[in-house]
Short mmCIF file of C-alpha atoms in Angstrom, two decimals:
data_model
loop_
_atom_site.label_atom_id
_atom_site.label_comp_id
_atom_site.label_asym_id
_atom_site.label_seq_id
_atom_site.Cartn_x
_atom_site.Cartn_y
_atom_site.Cartn_z
CA MET D 1016 13.14 9.17 -12.45
CA ARG D 1017 15.98 7.60 -11.06
CA ASP D 1018 15.31 5.40 -7.74
CA LEU D 1019 15.35 7.68 -4.00
CA VAL D 1020 18.34 5.31 -2.84
CA ASP D 1021 19.77 8.33 -0.33
CA PRO D 1022 18.41 7.01 3.41
CA ARG D 1023 18.84 10.46 5.04
CA TRP D 1024 15.63 11.14 2.18
CA MET D 1025 14.17 7.74 2.53
CA LYS D 1026 13.81 9.06 5.88
CA LEU D 1027 12.81 12.77 5.39
CA LYS D 1028 9.55 11.27 2.31
CA ALA D 1029 8.78 8.79 5.24
CA ALA D 1030 8.06 12.20 7.98
CA LEU D 1031 6.86 14.64 5.65
CA PHE D 1032 4.12 11.67 4.38
CA LEU D 1033 4.13 11.08 8.52
CA LEU D 1034 3.47 14.81 9.14
CA LEU D 1035 1.34 14.59 5.79
CA GLY D 1036 -1.49 12.14 7.26
CA PHE D 1037 -1.00 13.36 10.71
CA GLY D 1038 -2.51 16.95 9.34
CA ALA D 1039 -4.81 15.12 6.93
CA ALA D 1040 -5.97 13.47 9.78
CA ALA D 1041 -6.25 16.55 12.12
CA VAL D 1042 -8.66 18.99 9.61
CA VAL D 1043 -10.65 15.66 9.19
CA LEU D 1044 -11.81 15.65 13.12
CA ALA D 1045 -11.35 19.43 12.80
CA GLU D 1046 -14.36 19.26 11.01
CA CYS D 1047 -16.14 16.78 11.95
CA PRO D 1048 -14.87 16.40 15.95
CA SER D 1049 -16.89 12.92 17.03
CA TRP D 1050 -15.70 9.77 18.15
CA PRO D 1051 -17.35 8.27 15.07
CA VAL D 1052 -16.70 10.44 12.62
CA ALA D 1053 -12.64 9.69 15.00
CA LEU D 1054 -12.94 5.52 15.17
CA GLY D 1055 -14.11 4.88 11.29
CA LEU D 1056 -11.04 7.55 10.06
CA ALA D 1057 -9.16 4.75 12.14
CA ILE D 1058 -10.64 2.10 10.31
CA ALA D 1059 -10.04 3.68 7.17
CA ILE D 1060 -6.09 4.42 7.81
CA TRP D 1061 -5.41 0.80 9.17
CA SER D 1062 -7.35 -0.73 6.19
CA PHE D 1063 -5.30 1.16 3.83
CA CYS D 1064 -2.79 -0.03 5.58
CA ARG D 1065 -3.08 -3.70 5.43
CA PHE D 1066 -3.82 -3.07 1.42
CA TYR D 1067 -1.07 -1.47 1.05
CA TYR D 1068 1.17 -4.64 2.80
CA PHE D 1069 -0.86 -7.08 0.96
CA ALA D 1070 -0.78 -5.43 -2.89
CA PHE D 1071 3.50 -5.55 -2.02
CA TYR D 1072 4.78 -7.76 0.45
CA VAL D 1073 2.82 -10.61 0.30
CA ILE D 1074 1.60 -10.70 -3.30
CA GLU D 1075 6.06 -10.13 -3.60
CA HIS D 1076 6.63 -13.19 -1.38
CA TYR D 1077 3.58 -15.32 -1.17
CA VAL D 1078 1.79 -15.49 -4.20
CA ASP D 1079 4.15 -14.23 -7.20
CA PRO D 1080 7.28 -14.42 -5.74
CA GLY D 1081 9.02 -13.21 -9.62
CA TRP D 1082 7.17 -9.73 -9.79
CA ARG D 1083 7.89 -6.87 -8.80
CA PHE D 1084 5.64 -3.94 -8.02
CA SER D 1085 6.87 -0.33 -9.04
CA GLY D 1086 3.87 1.36 -7.02
CA LEU D 1087 0.12 0.55 -6.98
CA TRP D 1088 -0.57 1.28 -10.59
CA SER D 1089 1.46 -1.70 -11.82
CA PHE D 1090 -0.03 -3.41 -8.70
CA ALA D 1091 -3.18 -2.63 -10.30
CA ARG D 1092 -1.82 -3.47 -13.82
CA TYR D 1093 -0.89 -6.55 -12.74
CA MET D 1094 -4.61 -8.10 -10.92
CA CYS D 1095 -6.29 -6.65 -14.34
CA ALA D 1096 -3.76 -8.06 -17.12
CA ARG D 1097 -2.66 -11.64 -14.82
CA PRO D 1098 -5.10 -14.57 -16.61
CA LYS D 1099 -7.59 -15.58 -14.05
CA ALA D 1100 -5.82 -19.08 -14.25
CA SER D 1101 -2.72 -18.39 -13.46
CA ARG D 1102 -3.88 -16.63 -10.53
CA LEU D 1103 -5.68 -19.77 -9.47
CA ASP D 1104 -2.65 -21.27 -10.47
CA ALA D 1105 -0.28 -19.19 -7.84
CA GLY D 1106 -2.98 -19.82 -4.61
CA GLU D 1107 -6.06 -18.00 -4.71
CA LYS D 1108 -9.31 -19.99 -4.00
CA LYS D 1109 -12.81 -19.98 -6.57
#
């Protein structure tokens, strides 16, 4: 599969992800409309966004600038395959 390079298609893809996220959240809240569920959903969304930021921006810019990830599977392989000693050298604390 080719890389997506056209800005119009990238914006459409982003809009579709946003629409999909709102739709999924609406389904969850329609199934169980309560403040605890809404708060839990908001915290889960925020946490996954922070993890995604960590997986790409933090690792690529601060931990291992030479590595580029193509997706979350690539990130998982990187974290599992990389020897623990080299991760400690990159700044990870025991």
